Amino acid sequence: MLYNCKSDIKIFACNSNKELAEKIAKDLGLALGDAEVEKFSDGEISVKINETIRGADVYIVQSTSAPVNDNLMELLIMIDAMKRASAGRINAVIPYYGYARQDRKARARDPISAKLVANLITCAGADRVLTMDLHCAQIQGFFDIPVDHLLGAPLLVKHYHDKFDNDLENIVAVSPDLGSVGRTRNFAEKMNIPLAIIDKRRPKANVSEVMNIIGDIQDKKVILVDDMIDTAGTITNAANALKQRGAQEVFACCTHAVLSGPAIERIEQSAIKELIVLNTIHLPNEKRIAKIKELTVADIFADAINRIHEGISVSKLFD
């Protein structure tokens, strides 16, 4: 969908997900802003903005995915450059917000990195943040500037409604752990299907063990729902346990495909038949395996940007 945007709106991109930024700009009927984000020989980041932005409503599209620290610094330096170039309003569009899992002190002397990153973005000069499916929704409160929190669930619900339209009575939504129950319940309610929960324990970071399955999954097609998949240990252990305990087929979906370390190998070897991910994080060719299907969030972000620019409610997107 093309929007009738005013001439004082500009979309820029750093390097983490230029493909998504280009799609967002195209949906808005705009060309991507002319900027260069490069590195000096010692690794320091160089930003050049090659067009005037004085008084403009600028949107910087940058996920803070791997390499996380490089991408975060690119965003901060771009924001600073925009501020010093007298941009009218600087909006940080962060489809995937890194460091979101460090949102509280789980042990004595732990950092709260999600708050630190929020402080850095605010101090750099951002006036607003637009993001999607924060790992913990309370991170919105870490910012002293407005945060618009978009949801990926409507895209996933639509996909599965279209896929299983005539077979919904045999579908069950499954939460891979207790922390994802709220998200999965919301998904199940929108799909009008039952909910099951996997109760697990995590003996150490990135290691999980399935304990019990709460709910009826016998001879059902199940959909595992999560916000992000990192090393894929949780989701593949859950999928294998569901298959072993009577599920007919196992599907999985998430908003953020972090897919680090052994994730791709684990997914390939798991009981997951198909994994649906959103393109909040750029998926390199080596991770584009047959089991993984990608849906675009460009339309949602373009609509949200248009609403912010025009002063229209963003929450109406999800009514």
PDB file of C-alpha atoms in Angstrom:
ATOM      1  CA  MET A   1       0.000   0.000   0.000  1.00  0.00           C
ATOM      2  CA  LEU A   2       1.332   3.448  -0.902  1.00  0.00           C
ATOM      3  CA  TYR A   3       0.806   6.334   1.486  1.00  0.00           C
ATOM      4  CA  ASN A   4       0.535  10.001   0.601  1.00  0.00           C
ATOM      5  CA  CYS A   5       3.430  11.150   2.773  1.00  0.00           C
ATOM      6  CA  LYS A   6       4.473  14.773   3.014  1.00  0.00           C
ATOM      7  CA  SER A   7       7.774  15.891   1.545  1.00  0.00           C
ATOM      8  CA  ASP A   8       9.357  16.426   4.984  1.00  0.00           C
ATOM      9  CA  ILE A   9       9.495  12.716   5.874  1.00  0.00           C
ATOM     10  CA  LYS A  10      12.736  10.832   5.197  1.00  0.00           C
ATOM     11  CA  ILE A  11      13.641   7.160   5.703  1.00  0.00           C
ATOM     12  CA  PHE A  12      17.284   6.243   6.340  1.00  0.00           C
ATOM     13  CA  ALA A  13      18.968   2.910   6.973  1.00  0.00           C
ATOM     14  CA  CYS A  14      22.099   1.712   8.682  1.00  0.00           C
ATOM     15  CA  ASN A  15      23.576  -1.657   7.691  1.00  0.00           C
ATOM     16  CA  SER A  16      21.709  -4.264   9.760  1.00  0.00           C
ATOM     17  CA  ASN A  17      18.614  -4.656   7.566  1.00  0.00           C
ATOM     18  CA  LYS A  18      18.737  -2.431   4.480  1.00  0.00           C
ATOM     19  CA  GLU A  19      16.422  -4.771   2.580  1.00  0.00           C
ATOM     20  CA  LEU A  20      13.615  -4.164   5.093  1.00  0.00           C
ATOM     21  CA  ALA A  21      14.303  -0.403   5.104  1.00  0.00           C
ATOM     22  CA  GLU A  22      14.017  -0.315   1.312  1.00  0.00           C
ATOM     23  CA  LYS A  23      10.675  -2.160   1.443  1.00  0.00           C
ATOM     24  CA  ILE A  24       9.348   0.240   4.094  1.00  0.00           C
ATOM     25  CA  ALA A  25      10.417   3.260   2.031  1.00  0.00           C
ATOM     26  CA  LYS A  26       8.865   1.756  -1.110  1.00  0.00           C
ATOM     27  CA  ASP A  27       5.550   1.159   0.698  1.00  0.00           C
ATOM     28  CA  LEU A  28       5.590   4.817   1.717  1.00  0.00           C
ATOM     29  CA  GLY A  29       6.247   5.896  -1.854  1.00  0.00           C
ATOM     30  CA  LEU A  30       9.686   7.233  -0.935  1.00  0.00           C
ATOM     31  CA  ALA A  31      13.298   6.620  -1.911  1.00  0.00           C
ATOM     32  CA  LEU A  32      15.668   5.566   0.855  1.00  0.00           C
ATOM     33  CA  GLY A  33      17.639   8.542   2.193  1.00  0.00           C
ATOM     34  CA  ASP A  34      21.149   9.088   0.858  1.00  0.00           C
ATOM     35  CA  ALA A  35      23.564   8.138   3.624  1.00  0.00           C
ATOM     36  CA  GLU A  36      26.764   6.123   3.966  1.00  0.00           C
ATOM     37  CA  VAL A  37      27.539   4.015   7.042  1.00  0.00           C
ATOM     38  CA  GLU A  38      31.034   2.569   6.800  1.00  0.00           C
ATOM     39  CA  LYS A  39      34.072   1.721   8.937  1.00  0.00           C
ATOM     40  CA  PHE A  40      37.487   3.264   9.218  1.00  0.00           C
ATOM     41  CA  SER A  41      40.438   0.864   8.985  1.00  0.00           C
ATOM     42  CA  ASP A  42      40.596   0.585  12.786  1.00  0.00           C
ATOM     43  CA  GLY A  43      36.922  -0.447  13.034  1.00  0.00           C
ATOM     44  CA  GLU A  44      35.460   2.895  14.085  1.00  0.00           C
ATOM     45  CA  ILE A  45      32.130   3.718  12.428  1.00  0.00           C
ATOM     46  CA  SER A  46      31.805   6.532   9.901  1.00  0.00           C
ATOM     47  CA  VAL A  47      28.423   8.080   9.022  1.00  0.00           C
ATOM     48  CA  LYS A  48      27.854  10.526   6.168  1.00  0.00           C
ATOM     49  CA  ILE A  49      24.441  12.026   5.400  1.00  0.00           C
ATOM     50  CA  ASN A  50      24.468  13.223   1.803  1.00  0.00           C
ATOM     51  CA  GLU A  51      21.244  15.246   1.703  1.00  0.00           C
ATOM     52  CA  THR A  52      19.671  18.010   3.743  1.00  0.00           C
ATOM     53  CA  ILE A  53      17.467  16.902   6.632  1.00  0.00           C
ATOM     54  CA  ARG A  54      16.963  20.276   8.331  1.00  0.00           C
ATOM     55  CA  GLY A  55      13.492  20.316   9.892  1.00  0.00           C
ATOM     56  CA  ALA A  56      12.614  16.884   8.461  1.00  0.00           C
ATOM     57  CA  ASP A  57      10.782  14.045  10.222  1.00  0.00           C
ATOM     58  CA  VAL A  58      13.481  11.358   9.908  1.00  0.00           C
ATOM     59  CA  TYR A  59      13.170   7.616  10.538  1.00  0.00           C
ATOM     60  CA  ILE A  60      16.312   5.504  10.996  1.00  0.00           C
ATOM     61  CA  VAL A  61      15.722   1.780  10.383  1.00  0.00           C
ATOM     62  CA  GLN A  62      18.197  -0.374  12.288  1.00  0.00           C
ATOM     63  CA  SER A  63      17.811  -3.678  14.129  1.00  0.00           C
ATOM     64  CA  THR A  64      20.363  -4.186  16.885  1.00  0.00           C
ATOM     65  CA  SER A  65      20.995  -7.782  15.845  1.00  0.00           C
ATOM     66  CA  ALA A  66      24.355  -9.483  15.269  1.00  0.00           C
ATOM     67  CA  PRO A  67      26.924  -7.985  15.211  1.00  0.00           C
ATOM     68  CA  VAL A  68      24.977  -6.371  18.050  1.00  0.00           C
ATOM     69  CA  ASN A  69      27.511  -3.820  19.256  1.00  0.00           C
ATOM     70  CA  ASP A  70      28.428  -2.625  15.749  1.00  0.00           C
ATOM     71  CA  ASN A  71      24.776  -2.218  14.818  1.00  0.00           C
ATOM     72  CA  LEU A  72      23.978  -0.418  18.062  1.00  0.00           C
ATOM     73  CA  MET A  73      26.871   2.009  17.554  1.00  0.00           C
ATOM     74  CA  GLU A  74      25.783   2.638  13.944  1.00  0.00           C
ATOM     75  CA  LEU A  75      22.328   3.597  15.222  1.00  0.00           C
ATOM     76  CA  LEU A  76      23.684   5.877  17.959  1.00  0.00           C
ATOM     77  CA  ILE A  77      26.100   7.663  15.628  1.00  0.00           C
ATOM     78  CA  MET A  78      23.418   8.076  12.952  1.00  0.00           C
ATOM     79  CA  ILE A  79      21.056   9.585  15.553  1.00  0.00           C
ATOM     80  CA  ASP A  80      23.804  11.973  16.677  1.00  0.00           C
ATOM     81  CA  ALA A  81      24.521  12.984  13.080  1.00  0.00           C
ATOM     82  CA  MET A  82      20.815  13.663  12.491  1.00  0.00           C
ATOM     83  CA  LYS A  83      20.595  15.756  15.648  1.00  0.00           C
ATOM     84  CA  ARG A  84      23.617  17.862  14.670  1.00  0.00           C
ATOM     85  CA  ALA A  85      22.149  18.316  11.179  1.00  0.00           C
ATOM     86  CA  SER A  86      19.034  19.931  12.717  1.00  0.00           C
ATOM     87  CA  ALA A  87      16.504  17.207  11.907  1.00  0.00           C
ATOM     88  CA  GLY A  88      13.034  18.209  13.073  1.00  0.00           C
ATOM     89  CA  ARG A  89      12.240  14.890  14.763  1.00  0.00           C
ATOM     90  CA  ILE A  90      14.405  11.780  14.989  1.00  0.00           C
ATOM     91  CA  ASN A  91      12.598   8.424  15.137  1.00  0.00           C
ATOM     92  CA  ALA A  92      14.620   5.265  15.835  1.00  0.00           C
ATOM     93  CA  VAL A  93      12.905   2.369  14.041  1.00  0.00           C
ATOM     94  CA  ILE A  94      14.273  -0.751  15.759  1.00  0.00           C
ATOM     95  CA  PRO A  95      12.443  -3.843  14.434  1.00  0.00           C
ATOM     96  CA  TYR A  96      14.549  -6.047  16.741  1.00  0.00           C
ATOM     97  CA  TYR A  97      15.741  -4.538  20.027  1.00  0.00           C
ATOM     98  CA  GLY A  98      18.913  -6.276  21.218  1.00  0.00           C
ATOM     99  CA  TYR A  99      19.911  -6.666  24.889  1.00  0.00           C
ATOM    100  CA  ALA A 100      16.186  -7.019  25.698  1.00  0.00           C
ATOM    101  CA  ARG A 101      16.743 -10.238  27.661  1.00  0.00           C
ATOM    102  CA  GLN A 102      18.837  -8.374  30.255  1.00  0.00           C
ATOM    103  CA  ASP A 103      15.838  -6.493  31.649  1.00  0.00           C
ATOM    104  CA  ARG A 104      16.242  -7.141  35.399  1.00  0.00           C
ATOM    105  CA  LYS A 105      18.749  -8.239  38.028  1.00  0.00           C
ATOM    106  CA  ALA A 106      18.397 -12.033  38.044  1.00  0.00           C
ATOM    107  CA  ARG A 107      21.424 -12.331  40.352  1.00  0.00           C
ATOM    108  CA  ALA A 108      23.361  -9.987  42.598  1.00  0.00           C
ATOM    109  CA  ARG A 109      25.538  -7.497  40.700  1.00  0.00           C
ATOM    110  CA  ASP A 110      23.891  -8.198  37.324  1.00  0.00           C
ATOM    111  CA  PRO A 111      23.609  -5.286  34.855  1.00  0.00           C
ATOM    112  CA  ILE A 112      20.273  -4.186  33.419  1.00  0.00           C
ATOM    113  CA  SER A 113      21.526  -3.759  29.874  1.00  0.00           C
ATOM    114  CA  ALA A 114      18.100  -3.149  28.337  1.00  0.00           C
ATOM    115  CA  LYS A 115      17.821   0.033  30.428  1.00  0.00           C
ATOM    116  CA  LEU A 116      21.391   1.091  29.557  1.00  0.00           C
ATOM    117  CA  VAL A 117      20.652   0.756  25.822  1.00  0.00           C
ATOM    118  CA  ALA A 118      17.439   2.765  26.273  1.00  0.00           C
ATOM    119  CA  ASN A 119      19.457   5.506  27.986  1.00  0.00           C
ATOM    120  CA  LEU A 120      22.039   5.513  25.172  1.00  0.00           C
ATOM    121  CA  ILE A 121      19.378   5.871  22.458  1.00  0.00           C
ATOM    122  CA  THR A 122      17.665   8.689  24.358  1.00  0.00           C
ATOM    123  CA  CYS A 123      20.919  10.534  25.146  1.00  0.00           C
ATOM    124  CA  ALA A 124      22.068  10.227  21.526  1.00  0.00           C
ATOM    125  CA  GLY A 125      19.087  12.384  20.569  1.00  0.00           C
ATOM    126  CA  ALA A 126      16.190  10.139  19.508  1.00  0.00           C
ATOM    127  CA  ASP A 127      12.743  11.681  19.986  1.00  0.00           C
ATOM    128  CA  ARG A 128      10.749   8.460  19.563  1.00  0.00           C
ATOM    129  CA  VAL A 129      11.281   4.716  19.247  1.00  0.00           C
ATOM    130  CA  LEU A 130       9.289   2.370  17.013  1.00  0.00           C
ATOM    131  CA  THR A 131       9.894  -1.325  17.667  1.00  0.00           C
ATOM    132  CA  MET A 132       8.236  -4.745  17.484  1.00  0.00           C
ATOM    133  CA  ASP A 133       7.658  -7.530  20.011  1.00  0.00           C
ATOM    134  CA  LEU A 134      10.038  -6.523  22.778  1.00  0.00           C
ATOM    135  CA  HIS A 135      11.158  -9.598  24.714  1.00  0.00           C
ATOM    136  CA  CYS A 136       9.702  -7.932  27.816  1.00  0.00           C
ATOM    137  CA  ALA A 137       6.978  -5.322  27.271  1.00  0.00           C
ATOM    138  CA  GLN A 138       8.044  -3.360  30.366  1.00  0.00           C
ATOM    139  CA  ILE A 139      11.161  -2.210  28.460  1.00  0.00           C
ATOM    140  CA  GLN A 140       8.885   0.503  27.045  1.00  0.00           C
ATOM    141  CA  GLY A 141       9.083   2.068  30.503  1.00  0.00           C
ATOM    142  CA  PHE A 142      12.892   2.187  30.368  1.00  0.00           C
ATOM    143  CA  PHE A 143      12.650   5.061  27.863  1.00  0.00           C
ATOM    144  CA  ASP A 144      11.951   8.702  28.733  1.00  0.00           C
ATOM    145  CA  ILE A 145      10.666   9.257  25.177  1.00  0.00           C
ATOM    146  CA  PRO A 146       7.556   7.823  23.455  1.00  0.00           C
ATOM    147  CA  VAL A 147       7.759   4.170  22.395  1.00  0.00           C
ATOM    148  CA  ASP A 148       5.394   2.626  19.839  1.00  0.00           C
ATOM    149  CA  HIS A 149       5.350  -1.150  20.339  1.00  0.00           C
ATOM    150  CA  LEU A 150       4.147  -3.057  17.283  1.00  0.00           C
ATOM    151  CA  LEU A 151       2.959  -6.674  17.323  1.00  0.00           C
ATOM    152  CA  GLY A 152       3.955  -9.426  14.926  1.00  0.00           C
ATOM    153  CA  ALA A 153       1.124 -11.781  15.968  1.00  0.00           C
ATOM    154  CA  PRO A 154      -1.451 -10.495  13.419  1.00  0.00           C
ATOM    155  CA  LEU A 155       0.863 -11.488  10.546  1.00  0.00           C
ATOM    156  CA  LEU A 156       1.416 -14.956  12.020  1.00  0.00           C
ATOM    157  CA  VAL A 157      -2.284 -15.439  12.804  1.00  0.00           C
ATOM    158  CA  LYS A 158      -3.243 -14.501   9.244  1.00  0.00           C
ATOM    159  CA  HIS A 159      -0.675 -16.916   7.815  1.00  0.00           C
ATOM    160  CA  TYR A 160      -1.940 -19.861   9.870  1.00  0.00           C
ATOM    161  CA  HIS A 161      -5.594 -18.965   9.349  1.00  0.00           C
ATOM    162  CA  ASP A 162      -4.989 -19.133   5.607  1.00  0.00           C
ATOM    163  CA  LYS A 163      -2.960 -22.343   5.930  1.00  0.00           C
ATOM    164  CA  PHE A 164      -5.331 -24.264   8.236  1.00  0.00           C
ATOM    165  CA  ASP A 165      -8.642 -22.584   7.433  1.00  0.00           C
ATOM    166  CA  ASN A 166     -10.498 -25.890   6.985  1.00  0.00           C
ATOM    167  CA  ASP A 167      -8.725 -27.806   9.761  1.00  0.00           C
ATOM    168  CA  LEU A 168      -8.723 -25.506  12.817  1.00  0.00           C
ATOM    169  CA  GLU A 169     -10.395 -28.127  15.048  1.00  0.00           C
ATOM    170  CA  ASN A 170      -7.177 -30.203  14.819  1.00  0.00           C
ATOM    171  CA  ILE A 171      -4.768 -27.345  15.624  1.00  0.00           C
ATOM    172  CA  VAL A 172      -3.296 -26.558  19.057  1.00  0.00           C
ATOM    173  CA  ALA A 173      -1.118 -23.559  19.966  1.00  0.00           C
ATOM    174  CA  VAL A 174       1.756 -24.518  22.258  1.00  0.00           C
ATOM    175  CA  SER A 175       3.838 -22.292  24.522  1.00  0.00           C
ATOM    176  CA  PRO A 176       7.447 -23.607  24.583  1.00  0.00           C
ATOM    177  CA  ASP A 177       7.885 -22.421  28.199  1.00  0.00           C
ATOM    178  CA  LEU A 178       5.989 -20.699  31.010  1.00  0.00           C
ATOM    179  CA  GLY A 179       7.387 -17.287  30.049  1.00  0.00           C
ATOM    180  CA  SER A 180       5.652 -17.410  26.660  1.00  0.00           C
ATOM    181  CA  VAL A 181       2.189 -18.389  27.938  1.00  0.00           C
ATOM    182  CA  GLY A 182       0.672 -14.902  27.652  1.00  0.00           C
ATOM    183  CA  ARG A 183       1.905 -14.474  24.093  1.00  0.00           C
ATOM    184  CA  THR A 184       0.708 -17.953  23.064  1.00  0.00           C
ATOM    185  CA  ARG A 185      -2.670 -17.518  24.768  1.00  0.00           C
ATOM    186  CA  ASN A 186      -3.219 -14.312  22.803  1.00  0.00           C
ATOM    187  CA  PHE A 187      -2.283 -16.166  19.590  1.00  0.00           C
ATOM    188  CA  ALA A 188      -4.625 -19.077  20.448  1.00  0.00           C
ATOM    189  CA  GLU A 189      -7.535 -16.728  21.185  1.00  0.00           C
ATOM    190  CA  LYS A 190      -7.104 -14.953  17.844  1.00  0.00           C
ATOM    191  CA  MET A 191      -6.924 -18.321  16.062  1.00  0.00           C
ATOM    192  CA  ASN A 192      -9.826 -19.679  18.169  1.00  0.00           C
ATOM    193  CA  ILE A 193      -7.863 -22.854  18.969  1.00  0.00           C
ATOM    194  CA  PRO A 194      -6.904 -24.550  22.276  1.00  0.00           C
ATOM    195  CA  LEU A 195      -3.687 -23.913  24.198  1.00  0.00           C
ATOM    196  CA  ALA A 196      -1.054 -26.294  25.554  1.00  0.00           C
ATOM    197  CA  ILE A 197       1.996 -25.443  27.679  1.00  0.00           C
ATOM    198  CA  ILE A 198       5.416 -27.033  28.014  1.00  0.00           C
ATOM    199  CA  ASP A 199       6.791 -26.907  31.543  1.00  0.00           C
ATOM    200  CA  LYS A 200      10.582 -27.014  31.461  1.00  0.00           C
ATOM    201  CA  ARG A 201      13.567 -26.102  33.548  1.00  0.00           C
ATOM    202  CA  ARG A 202      16.724 -24.373  32.322  1.00  0.00           C
ATOM    203  CA  PRO A 203      19.804 -25.714  34.183  1.00  0.00           C
ATOM    204  CA  LYS A 204      22.037 -23.067  32.585  1.00  0.00           C
ATOM    205  CA  ALA A 205      21.941 -20.402  29.866  1.00  0.00           C
ATOM    206  CA  ASN A 206      20.956 -21.679  26.391  1.00  0.00           C
ATOM    207  CA  VAL A 207      20.247 -25.173  27.776  1.00  0.00           C
ATOM    208  CA  SER A 208      16.685 -26.350  28.340  1.00  0.00           C
ATOM    209  CA  GLU A 209      15.014 -29.607  29.346  1.00  0.00           C
ATOM    210  CA  VAL A 210      11.358 -30.491  28.754  1.00  0.00           C
ATOM    211  CA  MET A 211       9.549 -31.695  31.880  1.00  0.00           C
ATOM    212  CA  ASN A 212       5.792 -31.889  31.270  1.00  0.00           C
ATOM    213  CA  ILE A 213       3.260 -31.056  28.566  1.00  0.00           C
ATOM    214  CA  ILE A 214       0.077 -29.493  29.923  1.00  0.00           C
ATOM    215  CA  GLY A 215      -2.820 -29.897  27.492  1.00  0.00           C
ATOM    216  CA  ASP A 216      -4.056 -32.318  24.837  1.00  0.00           C
ATOM    217  CA  ILE A 217      -1.763 -32.590  21.820  1.00  0.00           C
ATOM    218  CA  GLN A 218      -2.452 -36.231  20.914  1.00  0.00           C
ATOM    219  CA  ASP A 219      -2.844 -36.611  17.107  1.00  0.00           C
ATOM    220  CA  LYS A 220      -2.999 -32.812  16.729  1.00  0.00           C
ATOM    221  CA  LYS A 221      -1.109 -30.426  14.498  1.00  0.00           C
ATOM    222  CA  VAL A 222       0.666 -28.102  16.914  1.00  0.00           C
ATOM    223  CA  ILE A 223       2.067 -24.590  16.463  1.00  0.00           C
ATOM    224  CA  LEU A 224       4.872 -23.535  18.797  1.00  0.00           C
ATOM    225  CA  VAL A 225       4.779 -19.754  19.352  1.00  0.00           C
ATOM    226  CA  ASP A 226       7.703 -17.640  20.592  1.00  0.00           C
ATOM    227  CA  ASP A 227       8.945 -14.066  20.275  1.00  0.00           C
ATOM    228  CA  MET A 228      12.513 -14.989  19.318  1.00  0.00           C
ATOM    229  CA  ILE A 229      14.606 -18.036  18.502  1.00  0.00           C
ATOM    230  CA  ASP A 230      18.278 -17.714  19.384  1.00  0.00           C
ATOM    231  CA  THR A 231      20.228 -20.989  19.600  1.00  0.00           C
ATOM    232  CA  ALA A 232      16.942 -22.902  18.976  1.00  0.00           C
ATOM    233  CA  GLY A 233      17.491 -25.238  21.938  1.00  0.00           C
ATOM    234  CA  THR A 234      14.147 -24.462  23.574  1.00  0.00           C
ATOM    235  CA  ILE A 235      12.039 -24.638  20.420  1.00  0.00           C
ATOM    236  CA  THR A 236      13.646 -27.818  19.017  1.00  0.00           C
ATOM    237  CA  ASN A 237      13.539 -29.654  22.368  1.00  0.00           C
ATOM    238  CA  ALA A 238       9.873 -28.700  22.619  1.00  0.00           C
ATOM    239  CA  ALA A 239       9.157 -29.830  19.047  1.00  0.00           C
ATOM    240  CA  ASN A 240      10.874 -33.187  19.548  1.00  0.00           C
ATOM    241  CA  ALA A 241       9.030 -33.775  22.842  1.00  0.00           C
ATOM    242  CA  LEU A 242       5.666 -32.929  21.260  1.00  0.00           C
ATOM    243  CA  LYS A 243       6.300 -35.337  18.381  1.00  0.00           C
ATOM    244  CA  GLN A 244       7.421 -38.107  20.744  1.00  0.00           C
ATOM    245  CA  ARG A 245       4.309 -37.641  22.890  1.00  0.00           C
ATOM    246  CA  GLY A 246       1.756 -37.923  20.142  1.00  0.00           C
ATOM    247  CA  ALA A 247       1.581 -34.720  18.082  1.00  0.00           C
ATOM    248  CA  GLN A 248       0.773 -35.386  14.413  1.00  0.00           C
ATOM    249  CA  GLU A 249       2.847 -32.508  12.976  1.00  0.00           C
ATOM    250  CA  VAL A 250       4.875 -29.725  14.590  1.00  0.00           C
ATOM    251  CA  PHE A 251       5.001 -26.188  13.190  1.00  0.00           C
ATOM    252  CA  ALA A 252       6.738 -23.227  14.821  1.00  0.00           C
ATOM    253  CA  CYS A 253       6.768 -19.455  14.466  1.00  0.00           C
ATOM    254  CA  CYS A 254       8.542 -16.450  15.925  1.00  0.00           C
ATOM    255  CA  THR A 255       8.960 -12.742  15.310  1.00  0.00           C
ATOM    256  CA  HIS A 256      12.750 -12.480  15.634  1.00  0.00           C
ATOM    257  CA  ALA A 257      14.980 -15.083  13.940  1.00  0.00           C
ATOM    258  CA  VAL A 258      18.231 -14.514  15.856  1.00  0.00           C
ATOM    259  CA  LEU A 259      19.414 -18.039  14.909  1.00  0.00           C
ATOM    260  CA  SER A 260      22.887 -17.978  16.443  1.00  0.00           C
ATOM    261  CA  GLY A 261      25.374 -20.779  17.066  1.00  0.00           C
ATOM    262  CA  PRO A 262      23.959 -24.254  16.330  1.00  0.00           C
ATOM    263  CA  ALA A 263      20.424 -22.985  15.608  1.00  0.00           C
ATOM    264  CA  ILE A 264      20.225 -23.913  11.913  1.00  0.00           C
ATOM    265  CA  GLU A 265      21.618 -27.417  12.462  1.00  0.00           C
ATOM    266  CA  ARG A 266      19.209 -27.980  15.354  1.00  0.00           C
ATOM    267  CA  ILE A 267      16.207 -26.839  13.309  1.00  0.00           C
ATOM    268  CA  GLU A 268      17.252 -29.027  10.363  1.00  0.00           C
ATOM    269  CA  GLN A 269      17.472 -32.107  12.598  1.00  0.00           C
ATOM    270  CA  SER A 270      14.352 -31.385  14.673  1.00  0.00           C
ATOM    271  CA  ALA A 271      10.713 -32.486  14.374  1.00  0.00           C
ATOM    272  CA  ILE A 272       9.737 -28.980  13.173  1.00  0.00           C
ATOM    273  CA  LYS A 273       8.067 -29.289   9.772  1.00  0.00           C
ATOM    274  CA  GLU A 274       8.025 -25.552   9.035  1.00  0.00           C
ATOM    275  CA  LEU A 275       9.297 -22.479  10.873  1.00  0.00           C
ATOM    276  CA  ILE A 276       7.694 -19.116  10.071  1.00  0.00           C
ATOM    277  CA  VAL A 277       9.774 -16.031  10.944  1.00  0.00           C
ATOM    278  CA  LEU A 278       9.320 -12.308  10.368  1.00  0.00           C
ATOM    279  CA  ASN A 279      12.044 -10.254   8.698  1.00  0.00           C
ATOM    280  CA  THR A 280      12.835  -7.973  11.641  1.00  0.00           C
ATOM    281  CA  ILE A 281      16.362  -9.442  11.409  1.00  0.00           C
ATOM    282  CA  HIS A 282      18.127  -9.894   8.079  1.00  0.00           C
ATOM    283  CA  LEU A 283      18.358 -13.605   7.239  1.00  0.00           C
ATOM    284  CA  PRO A 284      21.612 -14.335   5.347  1.00  0.00           C
ATOM    285  CA  ASN A 285      21.619 -16.905   2.552  1.00  0.00           C
ATOM    286  CA  GLU A 286      23.372 -19.545   4.650  1.00  0.00           C
ATOM    287  CA  LYS A 287      20.421 -19.520   7.065  1.00  0.00           C
ATOM    288  CA  ARG A 288      17.719 -19.701   4.385  1.00  0.00           C
ATOM    289  CA  ILE A 289      16.989 -23.411   4.664  1.00  0.00           C
ATOM    290  CA  ALA A 290      13.903 -25.124   3.238  1.00  0.00           C
ATOM    291  CA  LYS A 291      12.195 -25.405   6.646  1.00  0.00           C
ATOM    292  CA  ILE A 292      12.309 -21.628   7.253  1.00  0.00           C
ATOM    293  CA  LYS A 293       9.727 -19.342   5.614  1.00  0.00           C
ATOM    294  CA  GLU A 294       9.912 -15.557   6.006  1.00  0.00           C
ATOM    295  CA  LEU A 295       7.051 -13.032   6.166  1.00  0.00           C
ATOM    296  CA  THR A 296       7.666  -9.299   5.811  1.00  0.00           C
ATOM    297  CA  VAL A 297       6.836  -6.664   8.434  1.00  0.00           C
ATOM    298  CA  ALA A 298       7.402  -3.802   5.962  1.00  0.00           C
ATOM    299  CA  ASP A 299       3.677  -3.047   5.573  1.00  0.00           C
ATOM    300  CA  ILE A 300       3.117  -2.792   9.340  1.00  0.00           C
ATOM    301  CA  PHE A 301       6.114  -0.507   9.857  1.00  0.00           C
ATOM    302  CA  ALA A 302       5.179   1.655   6.859  1.00  0.00           C
ATOM    303  CA  ASP A 303       1.630   2.038   8.190  1.00  0.00           C
ATOM    304  CA  ALA A 304       2.938   2.876  11.682  1.00  0.00           C
ATOM    305  CA  ILE A 305       5.407   5.446  10.304  1.00  0.00           C
ATOM    306  CA  ASN A 306       2.642   7.071   8.268  1.00  0.00           C
ATOM    307  CA  ARG A 307       0.414   7.224  11.371  1.00  0.00           C
ATOM    308  CA  ILE A 308       3.173   8.716  13.534  1.00  0.00           C
ATOM    309  CA  HIS A 309       3.961  11.294  10.861  1.00  0.00           C
ATOM    310  CA  GLU A 310       0.301  12.243  10.455  1.00  0.00           C
ATOM    311  CA  GLY A 311      -0.425  12.223  14.211  1.00  0.00           C
ATOM    312  CA  ILE A 312      -2.847   9.270  13.969  1.00  0.00           C
ATOM    313  CA  SER A 313      -3.218   6.536  16.603  1.00  0.00           C
ATOM    314  CA  VAL A 314      -0.784   3.646  16.071  1.00  0.00           C
ATOM    315  CA  SER A 315      -2.665   1.317  18.444  1.00  0.00           C
ATOM    316  CA  LYS A 316      -5.610   1.288  16.013  1.00  0.00           C
ATOM    317  CA  LEU A 317      -3.427  -0.973  13.821  1.00  0.00           C
ATOM    318  CA  PHE A 318      -4.161  -3.837  16.213  1.00  0.00           C
ATOM    319  CA  ASP A 319      -7.821  -3.206  17.104  1.00  0.00           C
TER     320      ASP A 319
END
